[in-house]
Structures are given as structure tokens and as C-alpha cells.
Amino acid sequence: MSTLEIRDLHVSVETKEGPKQILRGVDLTITSGQTHAIMGPNGSGKSTLASALAGHPKYQVTSGTVTLDGEDVLAMTVDERARAGLFLAMQYPVEVPGVSVANFLRTAKTAIDGEAPKLRTWGKEVKEAMGNLRIDSAFSERSVNEGFSGGEKKRHEILQMELFKPHFAILDETDSGLDVDALRIVSEGVNRAKENTDVGVLLITHYTRILRYIKPDFVHVFVDGRIAEEGGPELAERLEEEGYDKYVGAAAPASV
Amino acid sequence: MTATTDLTTDHSRAVADGAHTHSPGAASAAPQGSRAERLTSFSLDDIPVPTGREEEWRFSPVARIQPLFDGGLVTAGADGSGVRVTVEAAPEVKVETVGRDDARLGRAGKPGDRTGVTAWNAFTEATVVTVPAEATPADVTSVRFDGDQGAAAVPSAAHVLVKAERHAEAVVVIDHAGVATLNQTVEIDVADGAHLTVVSVQDWADGAVHTSSHRARIGRDAKLKHVVVTFGGDVVRVTPDAEFTGEGGEVEMVGLYFADSDQHQEHRLFVDHAVPRCKSRVTYKGALQGSGAHTVWVGDVLIQAEAEGTDTYELNRNLVLTDGARADSVPNLEIETGEIDGAGHASATGRFDDEQLFYLMARGIPETDARRLVVRGFFAELIQEIGVASVEERLIASIEAELEKSMSVITGEADPATETDAE
């Protein structure tokens, strides 16, 4: 049983005009097995939260804490966070030319586990996971994300989530740009990981569509860099009907 | 009258970072106009000692090359030269040491710059490697130049002729190690129907200064794969020229270089499409790290009026790993006929991509390993193209060794031996 605890998190991003405050005091606690959906309009800071948790150098934490079972996550380097059990499925996965998927997966798995995976079982495990996500086995020899379609990139992210078995997975708009078939395949992957590993999931999304496939335990509405409202799955249903208008309208004066 | 045209120019991936110059056309880059008009000669009197302002020397540290501009070079391998020349030939291959009056020498083009003409006039004995007609040796033939510590102070000259006779197929590797101040000519003669691979590896130690004029003539339906690998030495300047003498010829020129602090690595290529229906492919890739690391790539391609049906493409990519390094990249394409199959070039110089680093590190991979993966990936495809297993393995090992150096720069460790990453 693990706990990821975010307390009063303030994050700014470097821009040409100087640092710009994006997160203005986020509080959130996730434990193993839970799924938290973070919803909100564009520009509300959802993706900033994801990047800041993973340690992207563009984002500066100006105050607040993030702990994983009491360990200070913010003091860790990007790779240390991943090895501690955090996983970020990226909104825009990066191409790495000349590095094959097979080599990448094995290298990452070795780094995360601290030892190389057993050759025979690893091969089988990868093959099976790829099959479940309808990823052609020829992908193993392709360069990471190079020439992948949008859907292929997202399935490749979830493939990693299934293989690396993190304690907590942050899914940054994994659903955006996916057609219904791809969305279902990706969602099945996330649900398999939840079943098999008791992973805690932070599901960042703009739309309610994915919540039909991945059931959240909690829904948080992000507005202007902080959580404006929280509730159970019923909150998502309300958002589906009402949209974000009421939050955006209410938040506008506060941000001045 | 020369019409200079860029048919295709792929600059979409070029990164403007200040450490990069790029002249898209010969007209803007070459003050003396067409490459076809550049003087070539066997006479020292015709090509004077450069000042450094000349088109072909404008990127070069001429002061450091100065010892190789004058006559009076000792022949490499001779007593007192400090350079040992060793040949290990496949059984089918003939190796001779001949005098400079041998009629086979000096038939592949003429020197086109000062070091080229100095090298031609200096050597007393040449090494001739002949792959007999229709011979297809399975083994690699290697010619090694090893300089000892004293060799740096003794400017020397060397001449190698690699001759593949009609329908021969072979691989010849020319290796350079140790320290030397060496001015070299490599003549390559690929007879009709022959398939020859020539690999030149500049694996010099610090302190070496090496200039080398490669001049290749490619016969009818012949194919040359020309590979240049430059890792070591203070100054290395290789100028491969390829000239087609019969229809249906093909040349593939592959280069790979890795420059460290204060190293100058220059590769200037010239492909002369003088006859119809020949094909050329040029792919050079380099990485740079450390202050004062400087690489120069110039790729001249001339498609003469009579060279109808020509198909050519050249590409140069540079990966700048640290601040303070400079990559110059200048592709020039001159086209004197419209009746061609294809002609294009691409050049891009980019800094190490921090987003790639973040992606890999976000998967638990430590920074040093992540950088290694990216740089290996950058070179991977090119290494596979070489097609000579022993050279590929050495190359991968050399890249690893270079990366050890950059890791010590990045992590601030003075001693790369403290690296603990298991490979």
C-alpha cells in the first residue's frame, strides 16, 4: 500500500516574459488502487501538474511538497522518480531515432528494477503485452515513437505502464486524439494494469469520454491552477452535461 | 557557362543555433564560382601555400597544418619517419612497394589543393594494393599507419593506391593510429564492373595532424563504397574526390566523426558527375563535444552537361552535445543539365534534444545512459550501412569511449574511470 501526497503545490513555468505561475496550491492524496480523474478546461494547469510530478526541467516548484510514502519526490531527479515508482504517460511522446523499442523497453525495465529482466520470460511478457494492446510485433525493431501514429504512440505509453509496473501512473491526456477503438484498447490496458498491480492512477483528461471505460473513484475539477471542486464519479456526469463554463466564469475574476 | 540550381533543399529540420553556417548554393559559397573551374595540378608552382582566406581553406586552422604545406616531407615508413606502415592482405590481393615513377600512379584525378600537391611531390615510395580481376577475397585487406611519439616532429608523406581490377570485389581498410604529422594521398581505381569498399579510419592519438587527399575514379558499372571514420588527432582534414569515368557507376560515401575539445575535423567531398547515368549518395554524420571542438563538412556535387540521368543525394547531420563546439556544414550542388533523375541535399545541425533526455529519464534511465542511447541512436543507421563487421564493432566501441569523455564533462568528474555504469 503506497501513498502519493501532494500538498499546497505551487509551480511556475519559464517563459520569455519571465516565470509564470501555473499551479497555485494543489492538494491531492492518492493511495494504491485508487483512480483519480483530473478534469478541467484548457490552460487550467492539468498537464503542468503531470510534468511537475515527473520532474520536467521546464517547471519550477516554488512551494509545497510531494511525497511518496513519506519520501521527498521533489528532491529526486527525473530518473529517480521513475525508479521510485512514478510513471508518466506523456501527452506528446518523444521520438528517439535509432533506439529500438525492444532495446528501450529492456533498458528502462533494467533501470527501474535494478536488474536485467530474465531473458526468456521478458520476451514472452513483452510479446503478450503488445498483443493485448494490438501492437504489431514488428514494432519491437522500430525506433521509439519514430513515425508512430498518434494512437500507436499512446498504446506504446500504456505498454510501458503495463510492463514497468509503477506504483503510481499519471496519464496525461492519454485519450486525446484517439478514435473509439483505440480509446477502448488503451483503456483496457489501464484496467489490466490496475487489476494486476494495484497501481494508483491519476487520469488527466479534458473529456468525460474515457471515464466510461476507466471508472474513477474520485473526480477533481481543475480551474486556474488549483482544485475547484471534488467529488465521486457523479461529478464527471455533471460535467458531461454542464461543461466547464460555470468554473471558467467564476474563476476569471479570481485570477486578476 | 554554368547554371547553378538547387533542385531540392531540405532545411526543415535545420536548427539555427549560431554554431552553424549553411550556404545552400555554390554561387553564394564559392567565390571562385563553379567547382569545375577550380585549379587542379601536379605542380607545386601552380598551387601556392594558402593564407587561410581561400574557399577551400577558410574553415581550416592553416597554422597547425603549415608543416605539411612545404616540400621536403619524409616518406612515411622510411627510416627516421617515425611512422610504421603495415599491410595485411587477403591471400588473393597483391601488395607492392613501388617507386614514384610507377606508371600506375597519378591516374585518378589531380591534386586540388596545397596539401594534395605537396603530398604528390614528396613521396619516394608508394604502396600499391591490387585486387586482381574477378577476385573476390573474403578477408579484409588492411593498411596501417602507426606513428610513434617522434613522428609528430617529422612531417611525412604517404601514397597509397588501391586498385580493384575488372569485376573484382573487395574491402580495404586504411588505419591510422598513434601520433604523426602526415600528408597522404589515397588513389582509388575501381575498374569496370568492380565493387570496392575502402574504409579510412582516423583513430589518431592527441597531437596528430593529418591531411589526406582521396581521389577515386569509378569505371563503367563499377561501385565504390567509401567510408571515412574520424575520431582522433588534433587536426584531421580529409578531402575525398570521386569521378565517374563510365556510365552506370555508383558511389556511396559514408562518413562518421566525433570531435572533442580543440579537435578540428574537416571533410570536404567532391563528386564529379562527368558521364551519364551514374548515382552518388553521400551521408556524413558527426557529433561534437567540448569547447573548441570544430567540424567542417563541405559536400560539392557537380553534374556536368553531359551527365544525363544522374541521381545524387547528399546529407550531413551534426549533433552538438555541449556548449562551445562548432559545426560548419556546406552542401553545394551545381547542375548543368536538366535531364537528371534526381538531385538533392540536406544539412542540419542540432543541439542535444533535452526532450529526448527527459523522455528516457522519465523511464528510470539514468542521465549518462540516456545520453548514450541518444548518441548511439544518432549513429546507428549509418554504422549499419558500412557493411564491414570488424569496422562496425570498432566504431561502436569508439563511440562508447568518446561518450565516456562527454559523461565526465556532464557530470563534472575529472576522471572518466569513476563511471560506474555497467555496459
XYZ file of C-alpha atoms in Angstrom:
679
model
C 0.000 0.000 0.000
C 1.568 3.241 -1.206
C 0.550 6.860 -0.833
C 1.347 9.789 -3.076
C 0.736 13.026 -1.295
C 0.680 16.454 -2.923
C 0.500 19.409 -0.527
C -0.013 23.071 -1.417
C 1.927 22.658 -4.652
C 2.871 25.855 -6.457
C 4.557 25.568 -9.842
C 5.744 28.166 -12.318
C 6.962 27.818 -15.861
C 9.781 29.741 -17.502
C 8.555 31.985 -20.323
C 10.150 34.745 -22.381
C 8.417 37.282 -20.176
C 9.776 35.643 -17.025
C 8.381 32.963 -14.734
C 4.641 32.439 -14.954
C 2.694 30.908 -12.074
C 0.567 27.961 -13.227
C -0.252 25.864 -10.145
C -1.473 27.836 -7.147
C -1.743 25.409 -4.276
C -2.741 21.865 -5.247
C -3.678 19.360 -2.547
C -4.228 15.751 -3.517
C -3.678 12.350 -1.914
C -3.726 9.111 -3.880
C -3.304 5.634 -2.493
C -2.676 2.347 -4.284
C -5.565 1.007 -6.280
C -7.390 4.328 -6.456
C -8.178 6.138 -9.672
C -8.418 9.903 -9.554
C -9.631 11.788 -12.588
C -8.393 15.322 -13.002
C -10.595 17.300 -15.322
C -10.652 20.889 -16.348
C -10.621 23.373 -19.172
C -7.592 24.063 -21.332
C -4.917 26.041 -19.571
C -6.108 25.143 -16.089
C -2.774 23.514 -15.223
C -3.630 19.808 -15.533
C -0.678 18.933 -17.706
C 1.606 21.156 -15.669
C 0.786 19.014 -12.646
C 1.753 15.898 -14.620
C 5.036 17.356 -15.859
C 5.952 18.802 -12.469
C 5.366 15.460 -10.748
C 7.665 13.767 -13.288
C 10.291 16.469 -12.819
C 10.372 18.161 -16.211
C 13.118 20.815 -16.025
C 10.886 23.495 -17.582
C 8.703 23.591 -14.467
C 9.827 25.072 -11.168
C 8.195 24.102 -7.915
C 8.067 27.359 -5.976
C 6.454 25.939 -2.832
C 4.647 22.902 -1.478
C 5.607 19.253 -1.117
C 5.193 15.959 -2.921
C 5.920 12.766 -1.040
C 5.763 9.116 -1.985
C 5.370 7.013 1.165
C 6.999 9.878 3.028
C 9.952 10.216 0.651
C 10.534 13.669 -0.793
C 9.782 13.305 -4.516
C 10.805 16.866 -5.335
C 14.357 16.149 -4.155
C 14.643 13.300 -6.659
C 15.974 13.538 -10.216
C 13.677 12.585 -13.074
C 15.062 9.049 -13.303
C 14.972 8.575 -9.530
C 11.278 9.421 -9.511
C 10.634 6.780 -12.155
C 12.642 4.222 -10.200
C 10.720 5.139 -7.046
C 7.569 4.043 -8.866
C 6.147 7.078 -10.649
C 5.166 6.733 -14.274
C 4.074 9.480 -16.642
C 2.248 8.509 -19.822
C 3.013 11.556 -21.897
C 0.628 13.599 -23.937
C 3.262 14.021 -26.649
C 5.676 11.079 -26.508
C 9.104 11.993 -27.892
C 10.790 10.351 -30.876
C 14.173 8.793 -30.185
C 15.695 7.949 -33.582
C 17.924 4.899 -33.820
C 16.827 3.440 -30.463
C 14.638 0.393 -30.993
C 11.528 -0.189 -28.928
C 12.915 -3.542 -27.769
C 16.176 -2.005 -26.598
C 14.371 0.907 -24.951
C 11.934 -1.316 -23.047
C 14.691 -3.613 -21.811
C 16.942 -0.704 -20.792
C 14.135 1.033 -18.901
C 12.954 -2.163 -17.223
C 16.512 -2.901 -16.112
C 16.886 0.610 -14.706
C 13.559 0.500 -12.840
C 14.029 -2.972 -11.366
C 17.723 -2.541 -10.677
C 18.470 -5.760 -12.550
C 18.043 -7.056 -16.056
C 14.782 -8.920 -16.641
C 15.062 -12.667 -17.209
C 15.611 -13.065 -20.920
C 13.046 -15.745 -21.639
C 10.159 -14.558 -19.517
C 10.738 -10.933 -20.529
C 10.434 -11.721 -24.215
C 7.186 -13.539 -23.574
C 5.857 -10.800 -21.337
C 6.571 -8.088 -23.916
C 5.028 -10.115 -26.693
C 1.898 -10.771 -24.716
C 1.527 -7.159 -23.603
C 1.980 -5.983 -27.175
C -0.614 -8.475 -28.355
C -3.114 -7.256 -25.756
C -2.675 -3.688 -26.959
C -2.897 -4.795 -30.648
C 0.640 -3.594 -31.260
C 2.257 -5.407 -34.174
C 5.345 -7.375 -33.142
C 7.325 -5.566 -35.873
C 7.205 -2.527 -33.577
C 9.996 -4.016 -31.476
C 12.515 -3.184 -34.147
C 11.248 0.302 -34.903
C 12.774 3.412 -33.385
C 10.957 4.685 -30.304
C 7.931 6.740 -31.387
C 9.510 7.499 -34.757
C 6.849 7.515 -37.444
C 4.242 6.226 -34.963
C 0.693 7.436 -35.460
C -0.955 9.263 -32.578
C -2.751 6.096 -31.492
C 0.405 4.000 -31.733
C 2.270 6.442 -29.526
C -0.419 6.253 -26.834
C -0.590 2.463 -26.966
C 3.198 2.408 -26.631
C 2.882 4.546 -23.485
C 0.359 2.161 -21.951
C 2.532 -0.793 -22.980
C 5.239 0.716 -20.797
C 2.808 1.233 -17.932
C 1.899 -2.458 -18.083
C 5.500 -3.660 -18.317
C 7.182 -1.321 -15.806
C 4.522 -1.860 -13.133
C 4.720 1.551 -11.411
C 3.141 2.315 -8.029
C 1.506 5.401 -9.484
C 0.753 6.225 -13.095
C -0.069 9.716 -14.310
C -1.888 9.597 -17.610
C -1.600 12.982 -19.273
C -4.480 13.276 -21.744
C -3.802 9.776 -22.986
C -7.285 9.820 -24.518
C -6.889 12.940 -26.631
C -6.748 12.292 -30.335
C -7.813 8.651 -30.068
C -10.667 7.141 -32.031
C -13.154 4.947 -30.187
C -11.371 1.672 -30.963
C -8.010 2.965 -29.846
C -9.571 4.519 -26.752
C -11.061 1.165 -25.782
C -7.775 -0.681 -26.332
C -5.847 1.865 -24.286
C -8.459 1.825 -21.520
C -8.374 -1.965 -21.352
C -4.621 -1.714 -20.873
C -5.010 0.695 -17.981
C -7.680 -1.520 -16.389
C -5.426 -4.585 -16.760
C -2.616 -2.736 -15.026
C -4.991 -1.717 -12.222
C -6.111 -5.310 -11.790
C -2.655 -6.858 -11.933
C -0.603 -4.383 -9.936
C -2.898 -2.300 -7.747
C -1.446 0.809 -9.375
C -2.793 4.193 -8.304
C -3.880 6.211 -11.327
C -4.021 9.943 -11.868
C -6.078 10.276 -15.003
C -5.792 13.713 -16.567
C -8.376 14.401 -19.213
C -10.268 17.160 -20.908
C -13.195 14.932 -21.832
C -15.503 12.614 -19.907
C -15.430 10.024 -22.706
C -12.568 7.932 -21.261
C -14.373 7.717 -17.892
C -16.873 5.361 -19.489
C -14.038 2.862 -19.820
C -11.914 3.689 -16.795
C -14.030 4.187 -13.684
C -12.696 6.888 -11.401
C -13.069 6.704 -7.622
C -12.649 10.460 -7.336
C -13.054 13.365 -9.712
C -11.256 16.686 -9.240
C -12.038 19.748 -11.279
C -9.012 21.876 -12.007
C -9.504 25.568 -12.561
C -6.828 28.220 -12.719
C -4.115 26.132 -11.130
C -5.996 24.652 -8.223
C -8.727 22.168 -7.473
C -12.064 23.992 -7.639
C -14.341 21.087 -6.845
C -14.064 17.442 -5.855
C -16.448 14.547 -5.789
C -17.180 10.999 -6.885
C -17.934 9.675 -10.382
C -21.218 11.600 -10.379
C -19.228 14.832 -10.716
C -17.967 13.664 -14.084
C -21.509 13.033 -15.211
C -22.466 16.536 -14.224
C -19.517 17.953 -16.143
C -20.613 15.971 -19.156
C -23.912 17.825 -19.107
C -22.818 21.270 -17.943
C -19.296 21.624 -19.297
C -16.708 23.869 -17.646
C -18.487 27.147 -18.266
C -19.519 27.809 -14.741
C -15.976 27.269 -13.417
C -14.313 29.366 -16.087
C -16.731 32.201 -15.471
C -16.262 32.025 -11.722
C -12.502 31.737 -11.928
C -11.936 34.678 -14.213
C -12.193 37.453 -11.609
C -10.112 35.483 -9.123
C -7.175 35.272 -11.475
C -6.923 39.034 -11.990
C 28.511 28.982 -68.666
C 27.302 27.302 -65.539
C 23.776 27.278 -64.295
C 23.636 26.712 -60.574
C 20.370 25.334 -59.332
C 19.137 23.850 -56.115
C 16.601 21.255 -57.037
C 15.640 20.201 -53.565
C 16.791 21.641 -50.322
C 15.541 20.068 -47.163
C 16.172 22.549 -44.401
C 13.088 21.697 -42.467
C 14.999 20.096 -39.653
C 17.863 22.536 -39.558
C 18.333 24.209 -36.228
C 19.539 27.778 -36.194
C 21.735 27.854 -33.164
C 24.542 30.153 -34.140
C 27.055 27.337 -34.180
C 26.179 26.531 -37.742
C 26.718 28.010 -41.130
C 24.939 26.858 -44.180
C 25.290 28.104 -47.717
C 22.630 26.498 -49.863
C 24.228 27.147 -53.229
C 27.640 27.055 -54.813
C 27.196 30.558 -56.134
C 26.970 32.051 -52.676
C 29.601 29.865 -51.041
C 32.325 29.667 -53.617
C 33.863 32.966 -54.590
C 35.673 31.333 -57.471
C 32.406 30.102 -58.961
C 31.985 26.641 -60.327
C 33.777 23.749 -58.763
C 34.632 22.688 -62.306
C 36.836 25.757 -62.614
C 38.953 25.003 -59.566
C 42.574 24.524 -60.489
C 43.980 21.035 -60.205
C 47.618 20.292 -60.886
C 50.585 18.052 -60.115
C 52.887 21.069 -59.944
C 53.799 22.806 -56.682
C 54.198 26.041 -58.593
C 50.545 26.060 -59.626
C 49.021 25.813 -56.171
C 50.609 28.177 -53.661
C 50.707 27.927 -49.866
C 47.281 29.107 -48.676
C 46.701 32.102 -46.451
C 43.510 30.676 -44.958
C 41.227 33.018 -46.880
C 40.814 30.694 -49.849
C 37.462 28.958 -50.263
C 38.944 25.508 -49.637
C 40.871 26.650 -46.545
C 38.536 29.177 -44.974
C 37.450 26.859 -42.152
C 40.880 25.279 -41.575
C 43.491 26.041 -38.916
C 46.193 26.652 -41.547
C 48.852 27.491 -38.949
C 48.574 23.995 -37.490
C 48.774 22.434 -40.958
C 51.729 24.637 -42.018
C 54.374 21.874 -41.750
C 52.522 19.935 -44.452
C 52.403 22.804 -46.953
C 56.146 22.756 -47.662
C 58.155 20.325 -49.710
C 60.769 18.218 -48.016
C 58.436 15.729 -46.364
C 59.933 12.377 -45.395
C 58.188 9.347 -46.859
C 56.177 7.550 -44.189
C 57.701 4.169 -43.452
C 61.236 5.320 -44.332
C 63.949 5.370 -41.652
C 63.549 8.342 -39.377
C 59.939 8.980 -40.357
C 58.664 7.519 -37.100
C 55.750 6.024 -38.998
C 55.368 2.287 -39.468
C 53.380 1.091 -42.460
C 51.986 -2.441 -42.190
C 49.902 -4.258 -44.754
C 47.886 -7.365 -44.021
C 46.478 -8.587 -47.280
C 43.874 -11.159 -48.157
C 45.542 -14.090 -49.985
C 44.131 -13.071 -53.362
C 45.316 -9.490 -53.046
C 48.688 -8.292 -54.350
C 50.673 -5.730 -52.370
C 53.716 -3.916 -53.776
C 56.001 -1.108 -52.754
C 56.894 0.852 -55.864
C 58.891 3.930 -56.811
C 57.187 7.204 -57.661
C 57.823 6.655 -61.358
C 55.452 3.677 -61.466
C 53.088 4.239 -64.377
C 50.023 3.245 -62.374
C 50.349 6.210 -60.024
C 48.754 9.577 -60.532
C 45.928 8.392 -62.761
C 42.965 9.119 -60.518
C 42.441 12.850 -60.807
C 44.916 15.559 -59.883
C 45.643 17.356 -56.619
C 43.203 20.170 -55.970
C 44.757 21.946 -53.006
C 48.154 22.695 -51.485
C 48.448 19.651 -49.246
C 47.328 17.478 -52.135
C 50.032 18.763 -54.429
C 52.672 18.667 -51.689
C 51.858 15.048 -50.894
C 52.095 14.118 -54.556
C 55.522 15.703 -54.939
C 57.004 14.409 -51.687
C 56.723 10.627 -51.614
C 59.557 8.426 -52.832
C 57.797 5.099 -52.496
C 54.129 4.185 -52.727
C 52.076 1.218 -51.537
C 50.021 -0.386 -54.290
C 47.205 -2.761 -53.313
C 45.747 -4.642 -56.272
C 42.658 -6.819 -56.222
C 43.063 -8.924 -59.394
C 40.312 -9.151 -61.984
C 37.331 -11.212 -60.833
C 38.921 -11.952 -57.459
C 36.511 -11.789 -54.530
C 38.582 -12.180 -51.365
C 36.567 -12.964 -48.259
C 39.115 -11.355 -45.962
C 39.594 -7.658 -45.370
C 42.902 -6.192 -46.529
C 44.298 -3.654 -44.113
C 46.930 -0.944 -44.473
C 48.035 0.513 -41.143
C 49.906 3.695 -40.390
C 51.283 3.793 -36.841
C 53.117 6.891 -35.716
C 55.442 6.869 -32.719
C 55.975 9.858 -30.430
C 58.849 11.191 -32.547
C 56.765 11.168 -35.705
C 54.885 14.329 -34.800
C 58.088 16.343 -35.255
C 58.864 14.771 -38.643
C 56.347 15.847 -41.283
C 55.874 12.919 -43.610
C 54.121 11.991 -46.829
C 52.453 8.776 -47.920
C 50.951 7.496 -51.117
C 48.578 4.543 -51.352
C 46.953 3.207 -54.488
C 44.055 0.799 -54.130
C 43.214 -0.810 -57.421
C 40.246 -3.085 -57.979
C 40.544 -4.661 -61.383
C 37.644 -5.597 -63.614
C 34.803 -7.359 -61.695
C 36.834 -7.696 -58.512
C 35.038 -7.368 -55.173
C 36.961 -6.475 -52.016
C 37.203 -4.499 -48.797
C 40.301 -2.451 -47.948
C 40.695 -0.700 -44.603
C 43.273 2.045 -44.136
C 44.002 2.628 -40.479
C 45.774 5.447 -38.683
C 46.894 5.383 -35.057
C 49.471 6.918 -32.757
C 50.935 10.357 -33.420
C 52.154 11.704 -36.745
C 52.219 14.793 -38.920
C 51.179 13.077 -42.104
C 50.202 14.274 -45.542
C 48.704 11.473 -47.561
C 47.247 10.617 -50.921
C 44.930 7.662 -51.390
C 44.227 6.862 -55.004
C 41.317 4.563 -55.635
C 40.829 2.968 -59.014
C 37.661 0.941 -59.450
C 37.732 -0.734 -62.842
C 34.664 -1.629 -64.891
C 32.215 -3.816 -63.012
C 34.278 -3.926 -59.805
C 32.770 -3.453 -56.333
C 35.212 -1.941 -53.876
C 34.815 -0.792 -50.298
C 37.523 1.497 -48.932
C 37.392 2.458 -45.269
C 39.727 5.081 -43.834
C 39.829 5.227 -40.043
C 41.493 8.207 -38.355
C 41.965 6.862 -34.859
C 44.937 9.092 -34.057
C 46.159 9.978 -30.589
C 46.308 13.587 -29.405
C 48.913 15.648 -31.222
C 48.449 14.106 -34.666
C 47.995 16.322 -37.725
C 46.741 14.516 -40.790
C 45.720 15.689 -44.228
C 44.599 13.221 -46.834
C 43.520 13.584 -50.444
C 41.416 10.670 -51.570
C 40.958 10.584 -55.313
C 38.731 7.925 -56.784
C 37.898 7.048 -60.353
C 34.925 4.821 -60.883
C 34.598 2.868 -64.106
C 31.637 1.622 -66.068
C 29.084 -0.218 -63.879
C 31.571 -0.094 -61.032
C 30.635 0.585 -57.452
C 32.655 2.245 -54.708
C 31.650 2.381 -51.099
C 33.876 4.960 -49.478
C 33.817 5.205 -45.695
C 35.605 7.781 -43.576
C 35.711 7.492 -39.804
C 37.422 10.246 -37.822
C 37.779 10.153 -34.050
C 41.269 11.160 -33.005
C 44.043 13.611 -33.761
C 44.397 17.371 -33.277
C 43.707 18.253 -36.901
C 42.307 15.858 -39.488
C 41.396 17.077 -42.945
C 40.214 14.525 -45.465
C 39.220 15.554 -48.986
C 37.631 12.696 -50.942
C 37.082 13.324 -54.661
C 35.103 10.870 -56.751
C 34.991 10.985 -60.516
C 32.917 8.781 -62.788
C 34.635 7.626 -65.944
C 31.989 5.262 -67.333
C 28.224 5.028 -67.394
C 26.353 3.122 -64.713
C 28.855 3.847 -61.956
C 27.809 4.246 -58.368
C 29.462 5.770 -55.321
C 28.262 5.664 -51.752
C 30.222 7.947 -49.455
C 29.665 7.485 -45.760
C 31.336 9.450 -43.028
C 31.197 9.418 -39.273
C 33.118 11.724 -36.954
C 33.274 12.643 -33.298
C 35.164 15.769 -32.287
C 36.329 16.575 -28.758
C 37.729 19.768 -27.233
C 40.095 21.619 -29.571
C 39.909 18.958 -32.258
C 39.467 20.085 -35.835
C 37.887 17.517 -38.137
C 37.262 18.539 -41.705
C 35.765 16.509 -44.509
C 35.469 18.048 -47.949
C 33.936 15.940 -50.642
C 33.616 16.405 -54.343
C 31.572 14.147 -56.591
C 32.064 14.838 -60.269
C 29.275 13.505 -62.442
C 31.038 13.777 -65.775
C 29.272 10.914 -67.562
C 25.611 9.878 -67.872
C 23.581 7.594 -65.644
C 25.685 7.445 -62.517
C 24.491 7.511 -58.940
C 26.000 9.088 -55.844
C 24.908 9.041 -52.233
C 26.744 10.996 -49.563
C 25.840 10.598 -45.881
C 28.035 12.143 -43.200
C 27.129 12.375 -39.549
C 29.105 13.891 -36.721
C 28.922 14.566 -33.012
C 30.788 17.314 -31.197
C 31.584 17.902 -27.551
C 33.789 20.220 -25.559
C 34.988 23.771 -26.116
C 36.880 24.349 -29.327
C 35.608 21.177 -30.981
C 35.186 22.104 -34.629
C 33.906 20.056 -37.525
C 33.618 21.086 -41.131
C 31.698 19.269 -43.794
C 31.636 20.539 -47.349
C 29.924 18.472 -49.997
C 30.348 19.614 -53.589
C 28.437 17.800 -56.290
C 28.829 18.782 -59.929
C 26.510 17.403 -62.566
C 28.103 18.209 -65.879
C 26.131 18.979 -69.019
C 26.714 15.537 -70.491
C 25.778 13.667 -67.255
C 22.169 12.952 -68.122
C 20.265 10.538 -65.928
C 22.317 11.426 -62.852
C 20.897 10.525 -59.458
C 22.522 12.197 -56.464
C 21.719 12.995 -52.860
C 23.926 14.252 -50.062
C 23.193 14.639 -46.418
C 25.075 15.944 -43.407
C 23.858 15.911 -39.829
C 25.638 17.194 -36.765
C 24.771 16.660 -33.131
C 26.216 19.260 -30.776
C 26.454 17.704 -27.317
C 27.911 20.554 -25.284
C 28.417 24.307 -25.456
C 31.469 25.732 -27.161
C 31.539 23.345 -30.120
C 31.086 24.483 -33.694
C 29.869 22.591 -36.754
C 30.090 24.068 -40.230
C 28.102 22.355 -42.932
C 28.063 23.475 -46.554
C 26.381 21.429 -49.262
C 26.871 22.684 -52.826
C 25.051 21.332 -55.806
C 25.799 22.501 -59.337
C 23.655 21.226 -62.151
C 24.471 21.856 -65.789
C 21.750 19.679 -67.310
C 18.050 19.388 -66.712
C 17.956 15.759 -67.820
C 18.574 14.162 -64.441
C 16.810 11.568 -62.314
C 17.241 13.327 -59.032
C 19.442 15.722 -57.140
C 19.168 16.979 -53.622
C 20.874 17.716 -50.376
C 20.074 18.200 -46.737
C 22.051 19.603 -43.877
C 21.115 20.055 -40.257
C 22.962 20.836 -37.096
C 21.138 20.480 -33.840
C 21.837 20.574 -30.168
C 21.258 17.571 -27.977
C 17.489 17.293 -27.551
C 16.569 17.744 -23.899
C 13.077 16.380 -24.523
C 14.575 13.067 -25.625
C 16.646 13.064 -22.468
C 13.574 13.781 -20.334
C 11.563 11.033 -22.003
C 14.238 8.420 -21.380
C 14.955 9.571 -17.826
C 11.225 9.541 -17.049
C 11.509 5.801 -17.709
C 14.088 5.400 -14.977
C 17.136 5.507 -17.259
C 19.990 7.484 -15.638
C 21.195 10.572 -17.496
C 24.507 9.120 -18.645
C 22.834 6.021 -20.086
C 20.110 8.130 -21.669
C 22.657 10.341 -23.427
C 24.480 7.273 -24.606
C 21.305 5.817 -26.076
C 20.520 9.006 -27.961
C 24.001 9.390 -29.450
C 24.225 5.704 -30.334
C 20.840 6.038 -31.967
C 22.030 9.047 -33.948
C 24.827 6.980 -35.471
C 23.131 3.565 -35.536
C 21.730 3.560 -39.035
C 24.932 4.903 -40.552
C 27.059 2.271 -38.827
C 24.876 -0.459 -40.278
C 25.463 0.963 -43.738
C 29.196 0.368 -43.529
C 28.716 -3.347 -44.006
C 32.134 -4.379 -42.656
C 31.543 -6.171 -39.359
C 35.004 -5.628 -37.872
C 34.821 -1.906 -38.601
C 31.292 -1.641 -37.217
C 32.308 -3.250 -33.928
C 35.311 -0.968 -33.558
C 33.169 2.022 -34.308
C 30.634 1.196 -31.658
C 33.474 0.764 -29.156
C 34.995 4.097 -30.205
C 31.687 5.880 -29.803
C 31.367 4.392 -26.323
C 34.853 5.652 -25.480
C 34.017 9.129 -26.772
C 30.837 9.152 -24.730
C 32.763 8.267 -21.595
C 34.597 11.557 -22.108
C 31.415 13.572 -22.518
C 29.888 11.974 -19.435
C 32.810 13.208 -17.400
C 32.186 16.701 -18.801
C 28.487 16.497 -17.944
C 28.838 15.008 -14.507
C 31.811 17.228 -13.730
C 34.009 14.271 -12.963
C 37.603 14.717 -13.960
C 38.231 11.026 -14.272
C 36.002 9.010 -16.593
C 37.220 5.870 -14.844
C 34.929 6.690 -11.957
C 31.965 5.966 -14.205
C 30.150 3.022 -12.744
C 27.572 2.338 -15.411
C 27.800 -1.254 -16.442
C 27.592 -1.874 -20.129
